[in-house]
PDB file of C-alpha atoms in Angstrom:
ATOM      1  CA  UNK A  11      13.152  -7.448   4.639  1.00  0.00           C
ATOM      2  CA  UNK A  12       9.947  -6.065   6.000  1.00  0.00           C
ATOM      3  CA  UNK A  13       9.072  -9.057   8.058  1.00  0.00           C
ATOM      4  CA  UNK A  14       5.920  -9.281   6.596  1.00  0.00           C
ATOM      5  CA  UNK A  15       5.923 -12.646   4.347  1.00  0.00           C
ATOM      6  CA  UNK A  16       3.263 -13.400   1.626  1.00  0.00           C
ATOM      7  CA  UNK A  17       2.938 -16.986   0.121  1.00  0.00           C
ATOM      8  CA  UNK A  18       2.659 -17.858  -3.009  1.00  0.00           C
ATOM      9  CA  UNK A  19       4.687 -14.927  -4.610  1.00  0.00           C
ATOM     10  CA  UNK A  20       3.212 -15.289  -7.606  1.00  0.00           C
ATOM     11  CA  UNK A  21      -0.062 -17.631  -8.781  1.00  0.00           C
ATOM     12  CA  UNK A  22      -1.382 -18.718 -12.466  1.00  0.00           C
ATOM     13  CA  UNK A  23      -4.892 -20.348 -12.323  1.00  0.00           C
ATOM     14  CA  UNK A  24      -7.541 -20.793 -14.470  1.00  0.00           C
ATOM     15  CA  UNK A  25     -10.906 -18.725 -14.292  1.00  0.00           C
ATOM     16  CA  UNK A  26     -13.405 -20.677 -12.288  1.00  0.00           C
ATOM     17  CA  UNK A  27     -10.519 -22.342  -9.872  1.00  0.00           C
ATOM     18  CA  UNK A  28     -10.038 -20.873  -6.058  1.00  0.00           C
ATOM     19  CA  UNK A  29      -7.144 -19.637  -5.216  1.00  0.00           C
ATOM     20  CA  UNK A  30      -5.610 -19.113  -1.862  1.00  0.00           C
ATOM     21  CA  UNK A  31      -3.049 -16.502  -0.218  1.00  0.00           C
ATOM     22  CA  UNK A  32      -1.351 -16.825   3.410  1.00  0.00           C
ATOM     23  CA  UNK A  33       0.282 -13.822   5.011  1.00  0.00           C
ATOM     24  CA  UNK A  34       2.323 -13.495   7.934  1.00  0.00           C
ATOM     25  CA  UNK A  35       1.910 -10.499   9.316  1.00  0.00           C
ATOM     26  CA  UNK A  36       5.063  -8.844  11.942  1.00  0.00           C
ATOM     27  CA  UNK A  37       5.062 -10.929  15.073  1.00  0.00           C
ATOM     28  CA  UNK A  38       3.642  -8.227  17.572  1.00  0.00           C
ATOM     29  CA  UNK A  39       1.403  -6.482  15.204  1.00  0.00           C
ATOM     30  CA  UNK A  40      -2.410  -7.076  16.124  1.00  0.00           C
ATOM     31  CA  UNK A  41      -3.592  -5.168  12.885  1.00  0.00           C
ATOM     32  CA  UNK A  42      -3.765  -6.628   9.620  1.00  0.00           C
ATOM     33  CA  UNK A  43      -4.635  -5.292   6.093  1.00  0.00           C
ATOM     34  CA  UNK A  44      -5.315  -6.778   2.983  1.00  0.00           C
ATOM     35  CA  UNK A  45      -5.229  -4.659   0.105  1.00  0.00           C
ATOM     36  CA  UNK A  46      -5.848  -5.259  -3.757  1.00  0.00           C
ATOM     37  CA  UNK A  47      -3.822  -3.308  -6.651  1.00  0.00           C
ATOM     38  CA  UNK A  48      -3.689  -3.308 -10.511  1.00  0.00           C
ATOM     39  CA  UNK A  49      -1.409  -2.122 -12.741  1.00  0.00           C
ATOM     40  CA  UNK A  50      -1.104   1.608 -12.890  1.00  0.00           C
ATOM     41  CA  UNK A  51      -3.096   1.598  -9.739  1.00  0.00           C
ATOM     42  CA  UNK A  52      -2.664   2.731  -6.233  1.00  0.00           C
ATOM     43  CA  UNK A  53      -3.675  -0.080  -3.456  1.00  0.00           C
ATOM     44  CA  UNK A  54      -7.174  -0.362  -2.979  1.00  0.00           C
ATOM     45  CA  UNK A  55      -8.490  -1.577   0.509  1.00  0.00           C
ATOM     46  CA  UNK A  56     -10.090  -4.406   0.921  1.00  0.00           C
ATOM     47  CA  UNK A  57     -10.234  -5.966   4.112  1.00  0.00           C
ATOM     48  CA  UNK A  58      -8.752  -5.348   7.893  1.00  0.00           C
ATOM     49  CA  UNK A  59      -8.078  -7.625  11.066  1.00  0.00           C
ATOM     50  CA  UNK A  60      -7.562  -6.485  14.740  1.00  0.00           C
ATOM     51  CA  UNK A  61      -6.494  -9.560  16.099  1.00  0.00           C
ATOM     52  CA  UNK A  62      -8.927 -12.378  15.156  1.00  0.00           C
ATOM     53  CA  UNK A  63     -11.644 -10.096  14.499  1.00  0.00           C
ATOM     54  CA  UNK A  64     -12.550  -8.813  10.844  1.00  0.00           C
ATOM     55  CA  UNK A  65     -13.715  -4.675  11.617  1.00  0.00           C
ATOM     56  CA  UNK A  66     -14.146  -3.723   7.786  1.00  0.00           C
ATOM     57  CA  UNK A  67     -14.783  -4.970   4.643  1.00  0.00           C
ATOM     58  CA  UNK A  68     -14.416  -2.864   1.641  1.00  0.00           C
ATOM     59  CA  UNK A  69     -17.268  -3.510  -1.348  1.00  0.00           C
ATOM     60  CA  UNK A  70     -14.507  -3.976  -3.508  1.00  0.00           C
ATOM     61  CA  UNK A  71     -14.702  -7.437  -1.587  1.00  0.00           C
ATOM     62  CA  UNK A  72     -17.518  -9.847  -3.134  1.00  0.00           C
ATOM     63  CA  UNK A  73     -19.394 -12.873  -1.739  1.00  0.00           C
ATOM     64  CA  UNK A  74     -16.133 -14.606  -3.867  1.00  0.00           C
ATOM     65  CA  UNK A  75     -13.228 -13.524  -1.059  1.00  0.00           C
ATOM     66  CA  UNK A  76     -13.307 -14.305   2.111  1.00  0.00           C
ATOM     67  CA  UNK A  77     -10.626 -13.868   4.394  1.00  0.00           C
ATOM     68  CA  UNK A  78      -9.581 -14.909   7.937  1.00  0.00           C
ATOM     69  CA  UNK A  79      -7.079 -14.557  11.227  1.00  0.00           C
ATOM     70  CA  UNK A  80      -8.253 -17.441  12.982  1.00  0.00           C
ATOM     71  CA  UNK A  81      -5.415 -16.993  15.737  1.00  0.00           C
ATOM     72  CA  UNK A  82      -4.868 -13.442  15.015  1.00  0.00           C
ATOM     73  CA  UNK A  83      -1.425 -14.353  13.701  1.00  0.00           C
ATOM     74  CA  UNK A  84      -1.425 -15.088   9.496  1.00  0.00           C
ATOM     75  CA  UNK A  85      -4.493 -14.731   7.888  1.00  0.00           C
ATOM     76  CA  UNK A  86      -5.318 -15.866   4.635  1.00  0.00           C
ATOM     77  CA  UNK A  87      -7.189 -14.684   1.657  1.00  0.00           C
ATOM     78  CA  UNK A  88      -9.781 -17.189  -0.555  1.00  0.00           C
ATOM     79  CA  UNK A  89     -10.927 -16.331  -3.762  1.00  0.00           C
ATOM     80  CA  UNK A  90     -13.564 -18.345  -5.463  1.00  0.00           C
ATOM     81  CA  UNK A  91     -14.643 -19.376  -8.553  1.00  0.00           C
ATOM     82  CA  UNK A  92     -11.738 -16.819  -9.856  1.00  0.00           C
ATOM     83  CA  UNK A  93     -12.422 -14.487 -12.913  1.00  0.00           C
ATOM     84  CA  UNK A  94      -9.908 -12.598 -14.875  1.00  0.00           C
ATOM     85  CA  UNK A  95     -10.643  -9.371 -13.301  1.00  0.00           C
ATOM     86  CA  UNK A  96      -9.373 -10.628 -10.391  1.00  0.00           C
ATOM     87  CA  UNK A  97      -5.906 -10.614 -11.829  1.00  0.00           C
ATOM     88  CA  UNK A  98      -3.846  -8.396  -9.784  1.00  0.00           C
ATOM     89  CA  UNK A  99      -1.679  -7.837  -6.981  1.00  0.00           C
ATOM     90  CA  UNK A 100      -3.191  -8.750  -3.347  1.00  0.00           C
ATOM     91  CA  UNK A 101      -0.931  -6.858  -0.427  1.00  0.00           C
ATOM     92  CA  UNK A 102      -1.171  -8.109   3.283  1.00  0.00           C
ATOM     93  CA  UNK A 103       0.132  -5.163   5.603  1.00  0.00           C
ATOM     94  CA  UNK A 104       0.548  -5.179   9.272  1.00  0.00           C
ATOM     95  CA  UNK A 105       0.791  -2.340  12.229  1.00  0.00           C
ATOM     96  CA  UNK A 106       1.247  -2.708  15.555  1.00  0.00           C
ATOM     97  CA  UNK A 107      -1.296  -1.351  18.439  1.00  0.00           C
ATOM     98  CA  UNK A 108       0.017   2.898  18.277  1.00  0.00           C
ATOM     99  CA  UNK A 109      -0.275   2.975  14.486  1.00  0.00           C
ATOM    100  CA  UNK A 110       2.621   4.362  14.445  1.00  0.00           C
ATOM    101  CA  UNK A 111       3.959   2.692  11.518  1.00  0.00           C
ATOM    102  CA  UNK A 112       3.235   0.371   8.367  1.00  0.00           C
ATOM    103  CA  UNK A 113       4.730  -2.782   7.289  1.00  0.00           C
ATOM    104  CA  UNK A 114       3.992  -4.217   3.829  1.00  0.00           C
ATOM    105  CA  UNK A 115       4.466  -7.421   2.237  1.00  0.00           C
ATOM    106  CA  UNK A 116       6.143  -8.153  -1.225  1.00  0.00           C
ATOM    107  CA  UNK A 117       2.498  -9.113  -2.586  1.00  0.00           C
ATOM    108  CA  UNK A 118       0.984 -11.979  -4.279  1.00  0.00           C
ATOM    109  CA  UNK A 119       0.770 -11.751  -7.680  1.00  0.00           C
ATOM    110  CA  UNK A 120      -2.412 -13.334  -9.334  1.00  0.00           C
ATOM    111  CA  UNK A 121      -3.431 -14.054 -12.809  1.00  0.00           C
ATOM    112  CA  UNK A 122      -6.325 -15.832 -14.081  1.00  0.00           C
ATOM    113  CA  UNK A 123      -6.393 -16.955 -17.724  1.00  0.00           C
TER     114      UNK A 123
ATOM    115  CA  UNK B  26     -12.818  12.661  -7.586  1.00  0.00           C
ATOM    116  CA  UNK B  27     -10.083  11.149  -5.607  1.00  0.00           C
ATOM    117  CA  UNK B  28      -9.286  11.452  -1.924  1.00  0.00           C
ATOM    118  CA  UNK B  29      -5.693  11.598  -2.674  1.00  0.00           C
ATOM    119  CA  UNK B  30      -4.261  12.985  -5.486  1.00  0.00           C
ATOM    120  CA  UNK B  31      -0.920  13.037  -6.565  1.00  0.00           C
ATOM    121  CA  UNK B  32       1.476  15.047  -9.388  1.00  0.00           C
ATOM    122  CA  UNK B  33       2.392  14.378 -11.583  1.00  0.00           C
ATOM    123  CA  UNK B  34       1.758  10.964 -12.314  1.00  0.00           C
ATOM    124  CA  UNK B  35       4.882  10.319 -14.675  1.00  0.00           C
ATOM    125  CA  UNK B  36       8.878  12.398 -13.962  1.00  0.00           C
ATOM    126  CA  UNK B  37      11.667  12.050 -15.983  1.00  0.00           C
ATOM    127  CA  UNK B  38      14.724  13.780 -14.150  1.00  0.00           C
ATOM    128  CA  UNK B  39      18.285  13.782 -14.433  1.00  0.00           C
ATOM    129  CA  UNK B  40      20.997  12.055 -12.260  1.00  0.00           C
ATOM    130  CA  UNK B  41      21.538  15.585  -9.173  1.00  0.00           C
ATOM    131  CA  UNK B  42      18.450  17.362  -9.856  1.00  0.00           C
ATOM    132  CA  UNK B  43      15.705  17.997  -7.015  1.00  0.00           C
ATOM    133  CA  UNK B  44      12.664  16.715  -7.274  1.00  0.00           C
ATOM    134  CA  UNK B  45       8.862  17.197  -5.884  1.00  0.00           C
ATOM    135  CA  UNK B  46       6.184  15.293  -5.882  1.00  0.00           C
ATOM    136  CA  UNK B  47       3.073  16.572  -4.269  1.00  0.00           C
ATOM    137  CA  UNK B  48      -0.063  15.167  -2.541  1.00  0.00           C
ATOM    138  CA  UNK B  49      -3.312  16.686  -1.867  1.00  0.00           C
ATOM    139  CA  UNK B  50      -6.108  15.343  -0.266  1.00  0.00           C
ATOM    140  CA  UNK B  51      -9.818  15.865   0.650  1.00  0.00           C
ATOM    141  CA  UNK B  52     -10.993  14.392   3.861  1.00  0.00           C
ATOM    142  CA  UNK B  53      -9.859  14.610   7.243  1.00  0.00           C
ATOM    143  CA  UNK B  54      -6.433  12.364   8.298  1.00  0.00           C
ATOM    144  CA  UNK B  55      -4.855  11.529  11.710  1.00  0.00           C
ATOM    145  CA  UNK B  56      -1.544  11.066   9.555  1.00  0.00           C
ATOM    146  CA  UNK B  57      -0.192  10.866   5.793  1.00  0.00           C
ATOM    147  CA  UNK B  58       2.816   7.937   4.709  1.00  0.00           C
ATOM    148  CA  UNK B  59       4.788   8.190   1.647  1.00  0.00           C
ATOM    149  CA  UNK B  60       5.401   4.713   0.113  1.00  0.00           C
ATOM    150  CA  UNK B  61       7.959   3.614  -2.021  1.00  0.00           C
ATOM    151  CA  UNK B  62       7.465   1.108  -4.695  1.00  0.00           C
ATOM    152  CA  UNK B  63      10.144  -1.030  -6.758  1.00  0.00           C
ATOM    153  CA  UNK B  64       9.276  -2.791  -9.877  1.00  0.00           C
ATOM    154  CA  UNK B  65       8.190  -6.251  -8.371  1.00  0.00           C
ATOM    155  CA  UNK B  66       5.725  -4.713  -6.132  1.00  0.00           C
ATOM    156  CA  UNK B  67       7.158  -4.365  -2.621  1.00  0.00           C
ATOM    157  CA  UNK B  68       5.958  -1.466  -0.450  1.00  0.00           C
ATOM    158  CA  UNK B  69       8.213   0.448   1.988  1.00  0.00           C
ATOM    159  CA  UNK B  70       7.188   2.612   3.803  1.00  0.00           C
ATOM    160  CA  UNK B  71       9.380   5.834   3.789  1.00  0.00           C
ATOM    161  CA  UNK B  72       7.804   8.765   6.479  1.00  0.00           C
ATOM    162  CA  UNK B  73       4.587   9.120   8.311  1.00  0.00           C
ATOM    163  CA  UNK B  74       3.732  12.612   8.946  1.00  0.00           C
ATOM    164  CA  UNK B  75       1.125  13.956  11.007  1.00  0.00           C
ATOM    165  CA  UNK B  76       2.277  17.389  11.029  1.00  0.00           C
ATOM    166  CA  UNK B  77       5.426  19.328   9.998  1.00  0.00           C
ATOM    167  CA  UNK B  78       8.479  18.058   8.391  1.00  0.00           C
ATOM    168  CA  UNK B  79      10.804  14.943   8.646  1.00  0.00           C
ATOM    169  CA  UNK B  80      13.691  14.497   7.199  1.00  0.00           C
ATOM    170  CA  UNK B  81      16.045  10.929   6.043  1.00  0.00           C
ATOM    171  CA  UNK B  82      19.135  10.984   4.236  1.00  0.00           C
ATOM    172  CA  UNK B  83      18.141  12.447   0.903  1.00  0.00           C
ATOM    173  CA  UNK B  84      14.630  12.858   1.562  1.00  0.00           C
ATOM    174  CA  UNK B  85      12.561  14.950   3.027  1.00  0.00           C
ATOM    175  CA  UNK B  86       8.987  14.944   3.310  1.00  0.00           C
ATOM    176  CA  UNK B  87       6.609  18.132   4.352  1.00  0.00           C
ATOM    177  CA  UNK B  88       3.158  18.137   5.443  1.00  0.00           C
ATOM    178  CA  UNK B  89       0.507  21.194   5.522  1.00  0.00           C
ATOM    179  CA  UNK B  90      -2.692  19.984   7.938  1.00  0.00           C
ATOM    180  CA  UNK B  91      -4.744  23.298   7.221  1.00  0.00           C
ATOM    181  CA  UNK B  92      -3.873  22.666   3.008  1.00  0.00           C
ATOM    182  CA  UNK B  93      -4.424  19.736   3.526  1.00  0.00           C
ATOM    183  CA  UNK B  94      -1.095  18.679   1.192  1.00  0.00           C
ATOM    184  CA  UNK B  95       2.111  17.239   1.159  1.00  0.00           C
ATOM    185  CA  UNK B  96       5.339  17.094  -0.299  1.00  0.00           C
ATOM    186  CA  UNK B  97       8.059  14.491  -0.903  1.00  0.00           C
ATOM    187  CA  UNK B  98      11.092  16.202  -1.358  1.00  0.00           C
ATOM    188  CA  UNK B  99      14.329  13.991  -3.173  1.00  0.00           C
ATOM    189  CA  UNK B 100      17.917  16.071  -3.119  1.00  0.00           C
ATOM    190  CA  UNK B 101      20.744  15.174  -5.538  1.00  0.00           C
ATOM    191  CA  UNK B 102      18.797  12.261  -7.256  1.00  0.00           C
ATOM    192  CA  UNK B 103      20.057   8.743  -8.466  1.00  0.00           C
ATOM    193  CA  UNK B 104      19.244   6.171 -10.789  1.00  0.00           C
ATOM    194  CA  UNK B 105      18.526   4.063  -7.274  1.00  0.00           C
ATOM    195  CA  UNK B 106      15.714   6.417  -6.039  1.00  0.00           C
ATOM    196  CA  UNK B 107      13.868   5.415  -9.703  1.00  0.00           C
ATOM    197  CA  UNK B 108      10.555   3.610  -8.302  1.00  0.00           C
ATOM    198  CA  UNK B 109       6.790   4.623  -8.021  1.00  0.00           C
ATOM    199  CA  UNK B 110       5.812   6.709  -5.015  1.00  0.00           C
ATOM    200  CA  UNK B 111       2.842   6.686  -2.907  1.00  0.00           C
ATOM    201  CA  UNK B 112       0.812   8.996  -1.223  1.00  0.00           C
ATOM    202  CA  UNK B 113      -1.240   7.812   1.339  1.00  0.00           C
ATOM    203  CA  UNK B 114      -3.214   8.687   4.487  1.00  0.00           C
ATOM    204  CA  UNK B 115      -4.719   7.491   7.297  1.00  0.00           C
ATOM    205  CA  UNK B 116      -8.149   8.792   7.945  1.00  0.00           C
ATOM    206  CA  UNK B 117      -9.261  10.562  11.029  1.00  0.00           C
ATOM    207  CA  UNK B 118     -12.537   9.707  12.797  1.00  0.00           C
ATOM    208  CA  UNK B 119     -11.400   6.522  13.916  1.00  0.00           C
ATOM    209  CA  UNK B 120     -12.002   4.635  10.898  1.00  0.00           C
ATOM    210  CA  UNK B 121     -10.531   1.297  10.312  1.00  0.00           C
ATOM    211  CA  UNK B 122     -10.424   0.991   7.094  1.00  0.00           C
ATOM    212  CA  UNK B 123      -6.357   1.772   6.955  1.00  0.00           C
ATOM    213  CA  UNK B 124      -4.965   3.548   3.888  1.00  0.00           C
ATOM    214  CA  UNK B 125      -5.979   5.494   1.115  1.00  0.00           C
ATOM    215  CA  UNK B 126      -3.864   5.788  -1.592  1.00  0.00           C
ATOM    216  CA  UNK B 127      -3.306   7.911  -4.224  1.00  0.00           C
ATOM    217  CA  UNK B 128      -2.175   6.394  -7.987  1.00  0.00           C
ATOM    218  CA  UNK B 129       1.890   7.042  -7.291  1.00  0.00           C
ATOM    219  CA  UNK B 130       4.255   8.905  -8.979  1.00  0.00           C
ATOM    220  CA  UNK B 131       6.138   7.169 -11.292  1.00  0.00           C
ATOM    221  CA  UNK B 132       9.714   8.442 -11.089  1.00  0.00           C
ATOM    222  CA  UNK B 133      12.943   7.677 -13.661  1.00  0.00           C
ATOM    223  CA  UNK B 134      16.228   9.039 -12.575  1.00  0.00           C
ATOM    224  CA  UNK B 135      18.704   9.080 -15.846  1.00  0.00           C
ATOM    225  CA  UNK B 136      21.962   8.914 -15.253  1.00  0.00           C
TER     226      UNK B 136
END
């Protein structure tokens, strides 16, 4: 158990629907990462939080997602008007202030038909 | 080209034998993390290194700052230790744009 917890696990929708991921990022951790990855793929970055505020946005990242850490506790991850090449894996990772370590979640699995 | 790259891509060893699976990289890091990977898709991470060597249970992991590369090092293998492994790093300049990963190493142990 990493203590980070993603929600839904796994999510079948059809292209044009939104589709939205929560994750719940280690209790004292003030960094949070959001990170995309496809099959046969390394992670790709998309997005990061330091507390409530979003630093960095990858290009990977179009007008579609948004994400936010309203509290700077779970953020969540909106995808819009979904297309099938946004079938994939979406990651939510945490660290805590020293970077001195990485949590990951399980993922959220995504597939648009 | 890649930031990180890893090799090989694919290994196929035997229940015992040692295995090595190296990462290079291109740009400047404040520290490297090898990843582990079940089928499933959870992430664990296994060492970060900024320098030197580290060692845990069967594994050992090596960096080299000035060649710029790494090595995961796994002694008397097992079927268990069968996953994809990740190469990543943290870059230096105070970026905050977290990891970059290389593709993984996907690694069979036969019994």
């Amino acid at each position: 158990d990493t203590g980070v917890s993603q929600d839904p696990r796994h999510k079948i929708t059809k292209r044009g629907q939104n589709v939205t991921f929560r994750c719940d990022p280690i209790s004292e951790h003030n960094r949070l990462y959001w990170y995309r990855q496809t099959l046969g793929q390394g992670p790709e970055f998309l997005t990061y939080f330091q507390n409530e505020a979003q630093l960095e946005k990858s290009r990977l990242l179009s007008d579609r997602f948004s994400a936010e850490r309203p509290k700077g506790s779970f953020s969540t991850l909106e995808i819009q008007r979904t297309e099938q090449g946004d079938s994939a894996m979406y990651l939510c990772a945490s660290s805590p202030r020293l970077l001195n370590t990485i949590y990951f979640g399980e993922g959220s699995w995504l597939t648009v038909v | 080209k890649n930031e990180v790259e890893q090799s090989p891509q694919n290994l196929t060893a035997q229940e015992g034998e040692f295995i090595t699976i190296n990462c290079s990289y291109s740009v400047g890091i404040s520290a490297l993390h090898w990843l582990q990977q079940h089928p499933g898709g959870g992430i664990v991470s296994l060492f970060m290194l900024s320098s030197g060597k580290k060692k845990h249970g069967r594994l050992i992991a090596t960096i080299n700052i000035q060649e710029k590369h790494s090595s995961l090092h796994i002694t008397a293998s097992h079927p268990r230790d069968s996953a994809v492994y990740i190469c990543a790093v943290l870059k230096g300049g105070g970026g905050a744009d977290g990891l970059t990963f290389g593709k993984g190493t996907h690694l069979i142990i036969q019994p």
